[in-house]
């Protein structure tokens, strides 16, 4: 069986650095200007996608800046020409009619390059402080299932009549419909049984948090066994990358970031107190030390350029199509990876581009 094309993406810096919050090489910057420049740089370097995480309040430092995902994604759609823009969405925050209308608008601004990533939330405080109900884990997935059922029909251009536990619509039709394809792509992440079941039923791409190859392979096998009416499910992987000329240099950088991340212990403890303890990914993250978010370096992309490329190829052979990567310091490492690892993956090395440094923040 031939492999799908390998795609490489980058997380937008919507709430500051991903590995350590007190890194002199990566001052805190969650501004629109920094996010804009990062995504434009990524597109110029040849990256295929960017993921814009959604939080109304910074999940690490609640008194620090947090980019708004959907207004930013609309602006990015207008400024870019090739890169896929994936905006995360938490169903409790938007009625499906409103969200579907926004998704179709950004899809048409981007000329068919928009997608959204359905997440069912873990930060209890983000909702409770706003007076928004925050159900228990399985309740959130039941809500998300009904929500995406309605949204999917609306973004397909169907006239929707629906009566359910949470929503009631009568002959609701959104225009203009998607002008470029049947509908925007739907991503979904999560490790619990409700997340996997919902992905099998409703998603186009299943996002897996950074984990060792054998665990990722088991995830993929489990999802592929499940009955499905849509086209075959694709898979993405989040991972933090540290790639250098030699393995020793990469490990030295890992130790630098790990030492800096240790200074954030009080921030991590406060974040843990705001987190739903039933979220399965939290239990997975506790299994090993790592740098970065969403599994970070647990995927093993720390080493020489050759080693990192070899590990990416192994994940690709196991079924991962899209690698959604994190770097720190972001601007420099984004370019380094493209220049050094892209050619080792059979991709053309990008032209040398001027590294853009935002003046904000």
mmCIF file of C-alpha atoms in Angstrom:
data_model
loop_
_atom_site.group_PDB
_atom_site.id
_atom_site.type_symbol
_atom_site.label_atom_id
_atom_site.label_comp_id
_atom_site.label_asym_id
_atom_site.label_seq_id
_atom_site.Cartn_x
_atom_site.Cartn_y
_atom_site.Cartn_z
ATOM 1 C CA UNK A 1 0.000 0.000 0.000
ATOM 2 C CA UNK A 2 1.453 3.372 -1.017
ATOM 3 C CA UNK A 3 1.959 5.934 1.702
ATOM 4 C CA UNK A 4 0.042 9.224 1.696
ATOM 5 C CA UNK A 5 2.159 12.326 1.080
ATOM 6 C CA UNK A 6 4.089 13.378 4.162
ATOM 7 C CA UNK A 7 3.049 16.806 5.402
ATOM 8 C CA UNK A 8 4.825 19.027 7.939
ATOM 9 C CA UNK A 9 3.096 21.668 10.045
ATOM 10 C CA UNK A 10 3.874 23.983 12.938
ATOM 11 C CA UNK A 11 1.936 25.104 16.013
ATOM 12 C CA UNK A 12 1.276 28.842 15.996
ATOM 13 C CA UNK A 13 2.672 30.575 19.131
ATOM 14 C CA UNK A 14 -0.757 31.571 20.425
ATOM 15 C CA UNK A 15 0.205 31.560 24.113
ATOM 16 C CA UNK A 16 3.961 31.946 24.125
ATOM 17 C CA UNK A 17 6.794 29.387 24.164
ATOM 18 C CA UNK A 18 5.930 25.684 24.086
ATOM 19 C CA UNK A 19 8.818 24.232 26.109
ATOM 20 C CA UNK A 20 9.928 26.715 28.780
ATOM 21 C CA UNK A 21 8.391 30.020 29.756
ATOM 22 C CA UNK A 22 11.627 31.598 31.032
ATOM 23 C CA UNK A 23 13.925 31.052 28.071
ATOM 24 C CA UNK A 24 16.176 34.057 27.250
ATOM 25 C CA UNK A 25 16.348 32.753 23.678
ATOM 26 C CA UNK A 26 12.532 32.861 23.368
ATOM 27 C CA UNK A 27 10.986 35.834 25.196
ATOM 28 C CA UNK A 28 7.255 35.535 25.796
ATOM 29 C CA UNK A 29 5.323 36.763 22.769
ATOM 30 C CA UNK A 30 1.748 35.781 21.925
ATOM 31 C CA UNK A 31 1.031 38.848 19.816
ATOM 32 C CA UNK A 32 -0.800 38.856 16.516
ATOM 33 C CA UNK A 33 2.340 40.220 14.835
ATOM 34 C CA UNK A 34 4.478 37.315 16.066
ATOM 35 C CA UNK A 35 1.881 34.740 15.025
ATOM 36 C CA UNK A 36 1.442 36.371 11.624
ATOM 37 C CA UNK A 37 5.176 36.473 10.993
ATOM 38 C CA UNK A 38 5.641 32.880 12.142
ATOM 39 C CA UNK A 39 2.972 31.532 9.794
ATOM 40 C CA UNK A 40 4.206 33.613 6.860
ATOM 41 C CA UNK A 41 7.734 32.358 7.525
ATOM 42 C CA UNK A 42 6.481 28.769 7.726
ATOM 43 C CA UNK A 43 4.687 29.111 4.402
ATOM 44 C CA UNK A 44 7.758 30.620 2.746
ATOM 45 C CA UNK A 45 9.902 27.757 4.066
ATOM 46 C CA UNK A 46 7.549 25.135 2.652
ATOM 47 C CA UNK A 47 5.565 24.001 5.695
ATOM 48 C CA UNK A 48 2.172 22.587 4.831
ATOM 49 C CA UNK A 49 -0.060 23.499 7.790
ATOM 50 C CA UNK A 50 -0.361 25.512 10.958
ATOM 51 C CA UNK A 51 -2.461 24.727 14.019
ATOM 52 C CA UNK A 52 -4.003 27.675 15.867
ATOM 53 C CA UNK A 53 -4.966 26.439 19.341
ATOM 54 C CA UNK A 54 -8.053 27.944 20.951
ATOM 55 C CA UNK A 55 -8.061 29.364 24.466
ATOM 56 C CA UNK A 56 -9.924 32.416 25.684
ATOM 57 C CA UNK A 57 -7.438 32.760 28.557
ATOM 58 C CA UNK A 58 -3.773 31.770 28.512
ATOM 59 C CA UNK A 59 -3.782 28.219 29.963
ATOM 60 C CA UNK A 60 -0.283 28.514 31.431
ATOM 61 C CA UNK A 61 -0.109 32.137 32.616
ATOM 62 C CA UNK A 62 -3.656 33.498 33.014
ATOM 63 C CA UNK A 63 -2.378 37.076 33.369
ATOM 64 C CA UNK A 64 -0.433 36.879 30.072
ATOM 65 C CA UNK A 65 -1.568 37.385 26.492
ATOM 66 C CA UNK A 66 -3.541 34.812 24.516
ATOM 67 C CA UNK A 67 -4.225 35.063 20.783
ATOM 68 C CA UNK A 68 -7.861 34.590 19.723
ATOM 69 C CA UNK A 69 -7.895 31.634 17.354
ATOM 70 C CA UNK A 70 -10.746 32.279 14.940
ATOM 71 C CA UNK A 71 -10.300 35.974 14.212
ATOM 72 C CA UNK A 72 -6.573 35.305 13.794
ATOM 73 C CA UNK A 73 -7.286 32.384 11.457
ATOM 74 C CA UNK A 74 -9.467 34.593 9.269
ATOM 75 C CA UNK A 75 -6.644 37.113 8.991
ATOM 76 C CA UNK A 76 -4.104 34.366 8.251
ATOM 77 C CA UNK A 77 -6.411 33.023 5.550
ATOM 78 C CA UNK A 78 -6.322 36.381 3.802
ATOM 79 C CA UNK A 79 -2.557 36.808 4.117
ATOM 80 C CA UNK A 80 -1.423 33.352 3.020
ATOM 81 C CA UNK A 81 -1.769 31.494 -0.263
ATOM 82 C CA UNK A 82 -0.802 27.832 0.254
ATOM 83 C CA UNK A 83 -0.529 26.710 3.881
ATOM 84 C CA UNK A 84 -3.458 24.880 5.513
ATOM 85 C CA UNK A 85 -4.911 26.797 8.463
ATOM 86 C CA UNK A 86 -6.340 24.593 11.228
ATOM 87 C CA UNK A 87 -8.245 26.407 13.983
ATOM 88 C CA UNK A 88 -9.093 24.550 17.178
ATOM 89 C CA UNK A 89 -12.631 24.778 18.520
ATOM 90 C CA UNK A 90 -14.245 23.947 21.854
ATOM 91 C CA UNK A 91 -17.928 23.232 21.212
ATOM 92 C CA UNK A 92 -19.213 24.756 24.463
ATOM 93 C CA UNK A 93 -18.001 28.184 23.351
ATOM 94 C CA UNK A 94 -19.942 28.453 20.069
ATOM 95 C CA UNK A 95 -23.420 27.508 18.951
ATOM 96 C CA UNK A 96 -23.063 25.204 15.918
ATOM 97 C CA UNK A 97 -24.850 27.663 13.597
ATOM 98 C CA UNK A 98 -22.427 30.469 14.495
ATOM 99 C CA UNK A 99 -19.352 28.266 14.262
ATOM 100 C CA UNK A 100 -20.406 26.713 10.947
ATOM 101 C CA UNK A 101 -20.957 30.168 9.452
ATOM 102 C CA UNK A 102 -17.505 31.286 10.608
ATOM 103 C CA UNK A 103 -15.901 28.109 9.252
ATOM 104 C CA UNK A 104 -17.469 28.585 5.821
ATOM 105 C CA UNK A 105 -16.388 32.220 5.735
ATOM 106 C CA UNK A 106 -12.740 31.395 6.530
ATOM 107 C CA UNK A 107 -12.847 28.457 4.100
ATOM 108 C CA UNK A 108 -13.850 30.794 1.305
ATOM 109 C CA UNK A 109 -11.360 33.489 2.296
ATOM 110 C CA UNK A 110 -8.620 30.853 2.153
ATOM 111 C CA UNK A 111 -9.932 29.344 -1.104
ATOM 112 C CA UNK A 112 -10.276 25.891 0.356
ATOM 113 C CA UNK A 113 -7.351 25.757 2.821
ATOM 114 C CA UNK A 114 -9.238 25.886 6.123
ATOM 115 C CA UNK A 115 -9.856 23.133 8.667
ATOM 116 C CA UNK A 116 -10.907 22.968 12.273
ATOM 117 C CA UNK A 117 -9.741 20.786 15.114
ATOM 118 C CA UNK A 118 -12.518 19.664 17.456
ATOM 119 C CA UNK A 119 -11.332 19.486 21.074
ATOM 120 C CA UNK A 120 -13.565 18.820 24.031
ATOM 121 C CA UNK A 121 -11.587 20.888 26.543
ATOM 122 C CA UNK A 122 -9.636 20.200 29.711
ATOM 123 C CA UNK A 123 -9.257 23.636 31.349
ATOM 124 C CA UNK A 124 -12.203 23.734 33.735
ATOM 125 C CA UNK A 125 -11.462 27.259 34.968
ATOM 126 C CA UNK A 126 -11.734 28.732 31.461
ATOM 127 C CA UNK A 127 -15.435 27.809 31.451
ATOM 128 C CA UNK A 128 -16.476 28.022 35.083
ATOM 129 C CA UNK A 129 -15.123 31.543 35.582
ATOM 130 C CA UNK A 130 -17.297 32.648 32.662
ATOM 131 C CA UNK A 131 -20.375 30.875 34.014
ATOM 132 C CA UNK A 132 -20.343 28.394 31.104
ATOM 133 C CA UNK A 133 -21.384 24.859 32.102
ATOM 134 C CA UNK A 134 -18.489 22.399 32.003
ATOM 135 C CA UNK A 135 -19.788 18.852 31.941
ATOM 136 C CA UNK A 136 -17.932 15.795 33.079
ATOM 137 C CA UNK A 137 -15.614 14.116 30.597
ATOM 138 C CA UNK A 138 -18.090 11.812 28.832
ATOM 139 C CA UNK A 139 -20.814 14.472 28.931
ATOM 140 C CA UNK A 140 -18.523 16.823 27.017
ATOM 141 C CA UNK A 141 -18.018 14.216 24.325
ATOM 142 C CA UNK A 142 -21.755 13.557 24.087
ATOM 143 C CA UNK A 143 -22.279 17.298 23.651
ATOM 144 C CA UNK A 144 -19.459 17.416 21.094
ATOM 145 C CA UNK A 145 -20.977 14.525 19.148
ATOM 146 C CA UNK A 146 -24.319 16.278 18.738
ATOM 147 C CA UNK A 147 -22.546 19.568 18.027
ATOM 148 C CA UNK A 148 -20.367 18.183 15.223
ATOM 149 C CA UNK A 149 -23.342 16.309 13.728
ATOM 150 C CA UNK A 150 -25.107 19.645 13.247
ATOM 151 C CA UNK A 151 -21.992 21.541 12.130
ATOM 152 C CA UNK A 152 -20.985 18.920 9.569
ATOM 153 C CA UNK A 153 -24.343 19.119 7.803
ATOM 154 C CA UNK A 154 -24.325 22.921 7.836
ATOM 155 C CA UNK A 155 -20.830 23.223 6.341
ATOM 156 C CA UNK A 156 -21.841 20.749 3.623
ATOM 157 C CA UNK A 157 -24.471 23.244 2.526
ATOM 158 C CA UNK A 158 -27.436 21.162 3.693
ATOM 159 C CA UNK A 159 -30.686 22.564 5.002
ATOM 160 C CA UNK A 160 -30.703 21.278 8.572
ATOM 161 C CA UNK A 161 -33.641 20.358 10.745
ATOM 162 C CA UNK A 162 -32.484 18.867 14.028
ATOM 163 C CA UNK A 163 -33.976 18.227 17.448
ATOM 164 C CA UNK A 164 -31.605 16.911 20.080
ATOM 165 C CA UNK A 165 -30.710 17.175 23.737
ATOM 166 C CA UNK A 166 -28.762 20.405 23.246
ATOM 167 C CA UNK A 167 -29.822 21.965 19.931
ATOM 168 C CA UNK A 168 -32.955 22.508 17.857
ATOM 169 C CA UNK A 169 -32.792 23.814 14.282
ATOM 170 C CA UNK A 170 -35.517 24.181 11.686
ATOM 171 C CA UNK A 171 -34.711 24.382 7.957
ATOM 172 C CA UNK A 172 -31.414 26.143 8.658
ATOM 173 C CA UNK A 173 -29.316 26.792 5.549
ATOM 174 C CA UNK A 174 -26.042 28.708 5.321
ATOM 175 C CA UNK A 175 -24.937 30.514 2.160
ATOM 176 C CA UNK A 176 -22.605 30.980 0.490
ATOM 177 C CA UNK A 177 -21.681 27.334 0.849
ATOM 178 C CA UNK A 178 -18.141 26.040 0.432
ATOM 179 C CA UNK A 179 -17.047 27.326 -2.969
ATOM 180 C CA UNK A 180 -14.013 25.035 -3.285
ATOM 181 C CA UNK A 181 -14.867 21.518 -2.061
ATOM 182 C CA UNK A 182 -17.586 19.585 -0.232
ATOM 183 C CA UNK A 183 -16.670 21.082 3.142
ATOM 184 C CA UNK A 184 -13.653 22.083 5.287
ATOM 185 C CA UNK A 185 -11.568 19.267 6.748
ATOM 186 C CA UNK A 186 -12.349 18.111 10.310
ATOM 187 C CA UNK A 187 -9.570 17.165 12.725
ATOM 188 C CA UNK A 188 -10.180 15.595 16.121
ATOM 189 C CA UNK A 189 -7.866 14.738 19.003
ATOM 190 C CA UNK A 190 -8.138 12.853 22.283
ATOM 191 C CA UNK A 191 -7.144 9.540 23.774
ATOM 192 C CA UNK A 192 -10.270 8.345 25.597
ATOM 193 C CA UNK A 193 -12.764 5.846 24.224
ATOM 194 C CA UNK A 194 -15.381 8.557 23.527
ATOM 195 C CA UNK A 195 -12.742 10.531 21.589
ATOM 196 C CA UNK A 196 -11.748 7.532 19.496
ATOM 197 C CA UNK A 197 -15.358 6.611 18.786
ATOM 198 C CA UNK A 198 -16.185 10.152 17.731
ATOM 199 C CA UNK A 199 -13.110 10.322 15.499
ATOM 200 C CA UNK A 200 -14.105 7.101 13.759
ATOM 201 C CA UNK A 201 -17.594 8.462 13.131
ATOM 202 C CA UNK A 202 -17.012 12.119 12.285
ATOM 203 C CA UNK A 203 -13.378 13.153 11.705
ATOM 204 C CA UNK A 204 -11.197 13.256 8.610
ATOM 205 C CA UNK A 205 -7.920 13.347 10.552
ATOM 206 C CA UNK A 206 -7.179 12.023 14.051
ATOM 207 C CA UNK A 207 -4.525 13.971 15.983
ATOM 208 C CA UNK A 208 -2.311 11.934 18.335
ATOM 209 C CA UNK A 209 -0.282 13.619 21.067
ATOM 210 C CA UNK A 210 3.456 12.959 20.959
ATOM 211 C CA UNK A 211 4.191 9.393 22.055
ATOM 212 C CA UNK A 212 6.659 6.610 21.224
ATOM 213 C CA UNK A 213 6.247 4.856 17.889
ATOM 214 C CA UNK A 214 4.828 1.644 19.366
ATOM 215 C CA UNK A 215 2.060 3.549 21.176
ATOM 216 C CA UNK A 216 1.219 5.570 18.074
ATOM 217 C CA UNK A 217 1.093 2.372 16.021
ATOM 218 C CA UNK A 218 -1.387 0.894 18.507
ATOM 219 C CA UNK A 219 -3.554 4.023 18.287
ATOM 220 C CA UNK A 220 -3.674 3.814 14.517
ATOM 221 C CA UNK A 221 -4.473 0.086 14.549
ATOM 222 C CA UNK A 222 -7.335 0.648 16.982
ATOM 223 C CA UNK A 223 -8.884 3.422 14.879
ATOM 224 C CA UNK A 224 -8.501 1.483 11.651
ATOM 225 C CA UNK A 225 -10.403 -1.486 13.091
ATOM 226 C CA UNK A 226 -13.497 0.595 13.782
ATOM 227 C CA UNK A 227 -16.447 0.721 11.363
ATOM 228 C CA UNK A 228 -16.574 3.885 9.309
ATOM 229 C CA UNK A 229 -18.860 5.399 6.680
ATOM 230 C CA UNK A 230 -16.553 8.263 5.645
ATOM 231 C CA UNK A 231 -13.340 7.988 3.635
ATOM 232 C CA UNK A 232 -10.478 6.258 5.467
ATOM 233 C CA UNK A 233 -9.258 8.180 8.495
ATOM 234 C CA UNK A 234 -5.918 9.995 8.260
ATOM 235 C CA UNK A 235 -3.588 10.582 11.193
ATOM 236 C CA UNK A 236 -1.526 13.460 12.542
ATOM 237 C CA UNK A 237 1.090 13.573 15.299
ATOM 238 C CA UNK A 238 2.114 16.413 17.604
ATOM 239 C CA UNK A 239 5.816 16.494 18.483
ATOM 240 C CA UNK A 240 8.500 18.819 19.817
ATOM 241 C CA UNK A 241 11.687 18.715 17.721
ATOM 242 C CA UNK A 242 15.302 19.277 18.720
ATOM 243 C CA UNK A 243 17.500 18.555 15.699
ATOM 244 C CA UNK A 244 21.214 19.300 15.483
ATOM 245 C CA UNK A 245 24.262 18.252 13.484
ATOM 246 C CA UNK A 246 25.098 15.651 16.143
ATOM 247 C CA UNK A 247 23.086 13.709 18.698
ATOM 248 C CA UNK A 248 25.246 15.138 21.475
ATOM 249 C CA UNK A 249 24.389 18.705 20.486
ATOM 250 C CA UNK A 250 20.696 17.825 20.415
ATOM 251 C CA UNK A 251 20.860 16.263 23.880
ATOM 252 C CA UNK A 252 22.663 19.324 25.223
ATOM 253 C CA UNK A 253 19.848 21.520 23.920
ATOM 254 C CA UNK A 254 17.292 19.161 25.412
ATOM 255 C CA UNK A 255 18.982 19.479 28.805
ATOM 256 C CA UNK A 256 19.010 23.280 28.482
ATOM 257 C CA UNK A 257 15.281 23.386 27.805
ATOM 258 C CA UNK A 258 14.498 20.799 30.483
ATOM 259 C CA UNK A 259 16.376 22.852 33.088
ATOM 260 C CA UNK A 260 14.497 25.978 32.047
ATOM 261 C CA UNK A 261 11.176 24.123 32.083
ATOM 262 C CA UNK A 262 11.881 23.024 35.664
ATOM 263 C CA UNK A 263 11.623 26.682 36.681
ATOM 264 C CA UNK A 264 7.976 26.581 35.592
ATOM 265 C CA UNK A 265 7.001 24.002 38.227
ATOM 266 C CA UNK A 266 4.639 26.364 40.049
ATOM 267 C CA UNK A 267 2.946 27.276 36.760
ATOM 268 C CA UNK A 268 2.483 23.597 35.886
ATOM 269 C CA UNK A 269 1.059 22.872 39.332
ATOM 270 C CA UNK A 270 -1.484 25.678 39.006
ATOM 271 C CA UNK A 271 -2.392 24.434 35.534
ATOM 272 C CA UNK A 272 -2.874 20.905 36.885
ATOM 273 C CA UNK A 273 -5.281 22.253 39.497
ATOM 274 C CA UNK A 274 -7.404 23.760 36.708
ATOM 275 C CA UNK A 275 -7.373 20.584 34.637
ATOM 276 C CA UNK A 276 -10.077 17.923 34.565
ATOM 277 C CA UNK A 277 -8.326 14.896 36.154
ATOM 278 C CA UNK A 278 -10.325 12.522 33.943
ATOM 279 C CA UNK A 279 -8.624 13.743 30.756
ATOM 280 C CA UNK A 280 -6.696 10.714 29.513
ATOM 281 C CA UNK A 281 -3.871 12.690 27.922
ATOM 282 C CA UNK A 282 -2.891 14.031 31.356
ATOM 283 C CA UNK A 283 -2.380 10.487 32.571
ATOM 284 C CA UNK A 284 -0.337 9.696 29.464
ATOM 285 C CA UNK A 285 1.898 12.734 29.951
ATOM 286 C CA UNK A 286 2.656 11.641 33.521
ATOM 287 C CA UNK A 287 4.346 8.459 32.282
ATOM 288 C CA UNK A 288 7.626 10.122 31.334
ATOM 289 C CA UNK A 289 9.642 13.322 31.431
ATOM 290 C CA UNK A 290 9.314 15.444 28.336
ATOM 291 C CA UNK A 291 9.814 18.927 26.951
ATOM 292 C CA UNK A 292 7.018 20.716 25.113
ATOM 293 C CA UNK A 293 3.241 20.470 25.157
ATOM 294 C CA UNK A 294 0.851 17.866 23.735
ATOM 295 C CA UNK A 295 3.345 15.064 24.286
ATOM 296 C CA UNK A 296 6.351 17.138 23.303
ATOM 297 C CA UNK A 297 9.595 15.191 22.991
ATOM 298 C CA UNK A 298 7.963 11.868 23.940
ATOM 299 C CA UNK A 299 7.758 11.158 20.203
ATOM 300 C CA UNK A 300 11.545 10.936 20.173
ATOM 301 C CA UNK A 301 12.325 13.649 17.626
ATOM 302 C CA UNK A 302 15.484 14.651 19.490
ATOM 303 C CA UNK A 303 18.798 13.855 17.823
ATOM 304 C CA UNK A 304 20.931 14.468 14.776
ATOM 305 C CA UNK A 305 19.330 15.618 11.554
ATOM 306 C CA UNK A 306 19.648 12.097 10.183
ATOM 307 C CA UNK A 307 18.145 10.517 13.316
ATOM 308 C CA UNK A 308 15.167 12.880 13.387
ATOM 309 C CA UNK A 309 14.485 12.291 9.689
ATOM 310 C CA UNK A 310 14.703 8.524 10.178
ATOM 311 C CA UNK A 311 12.210 8.624 13.064
ATOM 312 C CA UNK A 312 9.802 10.768 11.063
ATOM 313 C CA UNK A 313 9.999 8.268 8.218
ATOM 314 C CA UNK A 314 9.197 5.450 10.674
ATOM 315 C CA UNK A 315 6.101 7.294 11.936
ATOM 316 C CA UNK A 316 5.092 8.007 8.353
ATOM 317 C CA UNK A 317 5.393 4.326 7.459
ATOM 318 C CA UNK A 318 3.171 3.530 10.458
ATOM 319 C CA UNK A 319 0.436 5.813 9.098
ATOM 320 C CA UNK A 320 1.169 9.372 10.239
ATOM 321 C CA UNK A 321 0.438 11.798 7.412
ATOM 322 C CA UNK A 322 0.789 15.179 9.149
ATOM 323 C CA UNK A 323 3.494 16.068 11.688
ATOM 324 C CA UNK A 324 2.444 19.119 13.714
ATOM 325 C CA UNK A 325 5.743 20.318 15.159
ATOM 326 C CA UNK A 326 6.873 22.573 17.980
ATOM 327 C CA UNK A 327 10.232 24.339 18.247
ATOM 328 C CA UNK A 328 12.068 26.646 20.665
ATOM 329 C CA UNK A 329 13.378 29.196 19.925
ATOM 330 C CA UNK A 330 10.698 29.086 17.282
ATOM 331 C CA UNK A 331 11.912 31.348 14.475
ATOM 332 C CA UNK A 332 15.434 29.967 14.304
ATOM 333 C CA UNK A 333 14.474 26.304 14.714
ATOM 334 C CA UNK A 334 11.643 26.531 12.197
ATOM 335 C CA UNK A 335 14.194 27.572 9.565
ATOM 336 C CA UNK A 336 16.832 25.082 10.738
ATOM 337 C CA UNK A 337 14.429 22.144 10.418
ATOM 338 C CA UNK A 338 13.386 23.187 6.917
ATOM 339 C CA UNK A 339 16.960 23.677 5.734
ATOM 340 C CA UNK A 340 18.435 20.533 7.293
ATOM 341 C CA UNK A 341 15.672 17.944 7.726
ATOM 342 C CA UNK A 342 13.402 18.662 4.766
ATOM 343 C CA UNK A 343 16.001 17.407 2.241
ATOM 344 C CA UNK A 344 16.551 14.275 4.334
ATOM 345 C CA UNK A 345 12.819 13.588 3.961
ATOM 346 C CA UNK A 346 12.928 13.908 0.199
ATOM 347 C CA UNK A 347 11.590 17.454 0.188
ATOM 348 C CA UNK A 348 13.311 20.327 -1.553
ATOM 349 C CA UNK A 349 15.360 22.567 0.693
ATOM 350 C CA UNK A 350 13.640 25.950 0.885
ATOM 351 C CA UNK A 351 15.234 29.089 -0.454
ATOM 352 C CA UNK A 352 17.109 31.074 2.124
ATOM 353 C CA UNK A 353 14.640 33.537 3.602
ATOM 354 C CA UNK A 354 15.250 36.419 5.942
ATOM 355 C CA UNK A 355 14.297 35.462 9.480
ATOM 356 C CA UNK A 356 11.483 37.766 10.547
ATOM 357 C CA UNK A 357 11.569 39.035 14.118
ATOM 358 C CA UNK A 358 8.429 40.660 15.481
ATOM 359 C CA UNK A 359 8.925 43.925 17.319
ATOM 360 C CA UNK A 360 5.898 43.346 19.543
ATOM 361 C CA UNK A 361 6.161 41.748 22.966
#
